[in-house]
């Protein structure tokens, strides 16, 4: 039972601009009481979306042109704040398969790796180009290649950074640690049975 290899992601993009967008803005704390992650996709950025709607404006995630976008373009320190797993879960369940930005919270980055959503880093000037591109042409398809670490869209090509360990996990299909554990269930059981504190110290 292996994770699926993830080497290339393609799709249209959506830009959420701004530095230091924290996990509470991604998914407010009141949703942390949910027993499962079901339904979180509909609530991603819910307070930001409502605040803009109240002013007669439309959040990118509510714009018809971006309703099927699968690549998210962000800025600096995205996913900062509390370490809640609900934030990446909400983003993924909304339909986002990949995030491109200037930088991320370390815990947020790791939580995304664990659910198969790569978070690549690009320069400030390059993220501006990518965000401009998806806003000006919502139908433009982007291609993110984890092998070459290139992001392409028509005549636009950008080099990205991605930690080698995470890159190998995605390409090798070992990013899902739960699946890796289940794959080795018999070995885990054998080891547990040999431990004295699992056998009343016999």
Short mmCIF file of C-alpha atoms in Angstrom, two decimals:
data_model
loop_
_atom_site.label_atom_id
_atom_site.label_comp_id
_atom_site.label_asym_id
_atom_site.label_seq_id
_atom_site.Cartn_x
_atom_site.Cartn_y
_atom_site.Cartn_z
CA UNK A 1 0.00 0.00 0.00
CA UNK A 2 2.19 2.83 -1.32
CA UNK A 3 1.46 6.52 -1.78
CA UNK A 4 1.09 7.58 -5.39
CA UNK A 5 4.11 9.15 -7.03
CA UNK A 6 3.63 12.85 -7.69
CA UNK A 7 6.01 14.24 -10.29
CA UNK A 8 4.01 16.67 -12.42
CA UNK A 9 0.99 18.77 -11.46
CA UNK A 10 -1.00 20.67 -14.06
CA UNK A 11 -3.95 22.98 -13.73
CA UNK A 12 -5.12 26.56 -13.66
CA UNK A 13 -4.01 28.87 -10.88
CA UNK A 14 -5.47 31.14 -8.24
CA UNK A 15 -3.55 33.88 -6.43
CA UNK A 16 -4.09 34.82 -2.78
CA UNK A 17 -1.85 37.83 -2.24
CA UNK A 18 -0.36 39.00 1.04
CA UNK A 19 2.43 38.12 3.44
CA UNK A 20 1.99 36.31 6.77
CA UNK A 21 -1.38 34.71 5.98
CA UNK A 22 -1.77 32.51 9.04
CA UNK A 23 -3.62 29.26 9.61
CA UNK A 24 -6.45 31.04 11.43
CA UNK A 25 -7.21 32.97 8.26
CA UNK A 26 -6.97 29.78 6.21
CA UNK A 27 -9.41 27.97 8.50
CA UNK A 28 -10.73 29.73 11.65
CA UNK A 29 -10.36 28.06 15.05
CA UNK A 30 -14.10 27.42 15.40
CA UNK A 31 -13.78 24.66 12.79
CA UNK A 32 -11.21 22.75 14.85
CA UNK A 33 -14.02 21.08 16.80
CA UNK A 34 -14.85 18.93 13.77
CA UNK A 35 -14.15 15.23 14.34
CA UNK A 36 -13.13 14.70 10.71
CA UNK A 37 -11.83 16.98 7.98
CA UNK A 38 -14.96 16.50 5.86
CA UNK A 39 -16.51 19.73 4.63
CA UNK A 40 -13.48 21.91 5.44
CA UNK A 41 -12.85 22.67 1.77
CA UNK A 42 -15.98 24.81 1.59
CA UNK A 43 -14.82 26.85 4.60
CA UNK A 44 -11.27 27.68 3.51
CA UNK A 45 -10.59 31.44 3.91
CA UNK A 46 -14.21 31.75 5.05
CA UNK A 47 -13.75 34.90 7.18
CA UNK A 48 -11.64 36.65 4.54
CA UNK A 49 -14.22 35.77 1.91
CA UNK A 50 -17.09 37.11 4.02
CA UNK A 51 -15.25 40.34 4.88
CA UNK A 52 -14.64 41.04 1.20
CA UNK A 53 -18.22 40.13 0.29
CA UNK A 54 -19.51 42.56 2.91
CA UNK A 55 -17.54 45.29 1.14
CA UNK A 56 -18.90 44.30 -2.23
CA UNK A 57 -15.66 42.64 -3.28
CA UNK A 58 -14.93 39.04 -4.25
CA UNK A 59 -12.23 36.82 -2.79
CA UNK A 60 -10.21 34.88 -5.42
CA UNK A 61 -11.67 31.61 -4.11
CA UNK A 62 -15.17 32.94 -4.83
CA UNK A 63 -14.44 34.16 -8.33
CA UNK A 64 -16.13 32.06 -10.99
CA UNK A 65 -13.00 32.17 -13.16
CA UNK A 66 -10.98 30.38 -10.47
CA UNK A 67 -13.54 27.90 -9.14
CA UNK A 68 -11.68 24.91 -10.61
CA UNK A 69 -8.14 26.12 -10.00
CA UNK A 70 -5.76 23.53 -8.54
CA UNK A 71 -2.54 25.52 -8.08
CA UNK A 72 -2.36 28.21 -5.39
CA UNK A 73 0.07 31.14 -5.64
CA UNK A 74 0.95 32.87 -2.35
CA UNK A 75 3.58 35.18 -0.89
CA UNK A 76 5.86 35.19 2.18
CA UNK A 77 5.46 33.12 5.35
CA UNK A 78 2.25 31.45 4.21
CA UNK A 79 0.67 29.15 6.81
CA UNK A 80 2.28 30.78 9.83
CA UNK A 81 0.61 30.79 13.25
CA UNK A 82 -0.75 27.69 14.97
CA UNK A 83 0.23 24.27 13.68
CA UNK A 84 -3.32 23.08 12.94
CA UNK A 85 -3.52 20.29 10.37
CA UNK A 86 -6.95 21.60 9.41
CA UNK A 87 -5.38 24.39 7.34
CA UNK A 88 -3.68 22.24 4.68
CA UNK A 89 -6.62 19.84 4.80
CA UNK A 90 -9.04 22.70 4.01
CA UNK A 91 -6.86 23.87 1.13
CA UNK A 92 -6.54 20.38 -0.35
CA UNK A 93 -10.23 19.59 0.08
CA UNK A 94 -11.08 22.79 -1.79
CA UNK A 95 -9.25 21.29 -4.76
CA UNK A 96 -5.71 22.64 -4.48
CA UNK A 97 -3.01 20.11 -5.50
CA UNK A 98 0.07 22.33 -5.25
CA UNK A 99 1.14 25.59 -3.60
CA UNK A 100 3.75 27.98 -5.01
CA UNK A 101 5.03 30.81 -2.82
CA UNK A 102 7.98 32.76 -1.46
CA UNK A 103 8.16 30.96 1.90
CA UNK A 104 6.12 28.88 4.35
CA UNK A 105 5.87 28.04 8.01
CA UNK A 106 7.95 24.90 8.56
CA UNK A 107 5.12 23.00 10.26
CA UNK A 108 2.62 24.03 7.59
CA UNK A 109 5.05 22.81 4.93
CA UNK A 110 5.41 19.44 6.66
CA UNK A 111 1.67 19.02 7.13
CA UNK A 112 1.19 19.55 3.41
CA UNK A 113 3.84 16.99 2.51
CA UNK A 114 1.98 14.47 4.69
CA UNK A 115 -1.19 14.82 2.59
CA UNK A 116 0.47 15.00 -0.81
CA UNK A 117 0.46 18.74 -1.49
CA UNK A 118 3.92 20.01 -2.50
CA UNK A 119 4.81 23.59 -1.50
CA UNK A 120 7.48 24.99 -3.79
CA UNK A 121 9.45 28.21 -3.27
CA UNK A 122 10.14 30.86 -5.88
CA UNK A 123 11.60 34.36 -5.75
CA UNK A 124 9.59 37.49 -5.00
CA UNK A 125 9.83 38.65 -8.60
CA UNK A 126 8.83 35.25 -9.97
CA UNK A 127 5.79 34.86 -7.72
CA UNK A 128 4.63 38.29 -8.90
CA UNK A 129 4.89 37.10 -12.50
CA UNK A 130 2.99 33.90 -11.73
CA UNK A 131 0.26 35.71 -9.81
CA UNK A 132 -0.12 38.29 -12.55
CA UNK A 133 -0.33 35.52 -15.14
CA UNK A 134 -3.16 33.61 -13.46
CA UNK A 135 -5.10 36.79 -12.70
CA UNK A 136 -4.80 38.14 -16.24
CA UNK A 137 -5.56 34.77 -17.85
CA UNK A 138 -7.64 32.56 -15.52
CA UNK A 139 -7.78 29.82 -18.18
CA UNK A 140 -4.00 29.59 -18.47
CA UNK A 141 -2.74 26.13 -17.54
CA UNK A 142 0.35 25.86 -15.38
CA UNK A 143 2.68 22.87 -15.27
CA UNK A 144 4.72 22.16 -12.12
CA UNK A 145 7.48 19.60 -12.62
CA UNK A 146 9.06 18.20 -9.44
CA UNK A 147 11.75 16.43 -11.46
CA UNK A 148 13.09 19.56 -13.15
CA UNK A 149 11.75 21.99 -10.53
CA UNK A 150 10.29 24.16 -13.26
CA UNK A 151 6.95 25.93 -13.42
CA UNK A 152 5.72 26.69 -16.91
CA UNK A 153 2.75 28.49 -18.44
CA UNK A 154 2.79 29.31 -22.15
CA UNK A 155 5.93 31.43 -22.66
CA UNK A 156 6.57 31.82 -18.91
CA UNK A 157 9.12 29.56 -17.24
CA UNK A 158 10.23 29.82 -13.60
CA UNK A 159 12.73 27.81 -11.56
CA UNK A 160 11.60 26.69 -8.12
CA UNK A 161 13.17 25.33 -4.95
CA UNK A 162 12.02 22.25 -3.07
CA UNK A 163 13.89 20.36 -0.32
CA UNK A 164 15.49 17.25 -1.79
CA UNK A 165 14.11 14.94 0.90
CA UNK A 166 10.53 15.98 0.23
CA UNK A 167 11.14 15.94 -3.53
CA UNK A 168 12.31 12.31 -3.35
CA UNK A 169 9.29 11.40 -1.21
CA UNK A 170 6.90 12.75 -3.82
CA UNK A 171 8.67 11.24 -6.81
CA UNK A 172 9.13 7.91 -5.05
CA UNK A 173 5.59 7.78 -3.71
CA UNK A 174 6.65 7.68 -0.05
CA UNK A 175 5.14 10.97 1.13
CA UNK A 176 2.26 9.25 2.98
CA UNK A 177 3.85 8.01 6.21
CA UNK A 178 0.61 6.32 7.30
CA UNK A 179 0.58 4.24 4.12
CA UNK A 180 4.23 3.39 4.71
CA UNK A 181 3.44 2.15 8.21
CA UNK A 182 0.50 0.06 7.01
CA UNK A 183 2.68 -1.47 4.32
CA UNK A 184 4.98 -2.78 7.06
CA UNK A 185 2.21 -3.91 9.39
CA UNK A 186 3.54 -7.45 9.85
CA UNK A 187 7.03 -6.24 10.78
CA UNK A 188 5.58 -3.72 13.23
CA UNK A 189 3.42 -6.42 14.83
CA UNK A 190 6.38 -8.79 15.15
CA UNK A 191 8.51 -6.10 16.77
CA UNK A 192 5.72 -5.13 19.17
CA UNK A 193 5.19 -8.75 20.19
CA UNK A 194 8.88 -9.04 21.06
CA UNK A 195 8.84 -6.02 23.36
CA UNK A 196 8.55 -7.01 27.02
CA UNK A 197 6.30 -4.10 28.01
CA UNK A 198 3.72 -5.31 25.46
CA UNK A 199 3.85 -8.79 26.95
CA UNK A 200 3.65 -8.12 30.70
CA UNK A 201 7.45 -8.35 30.97
CA UNK A 202 7.49 -12.09 30.24
#
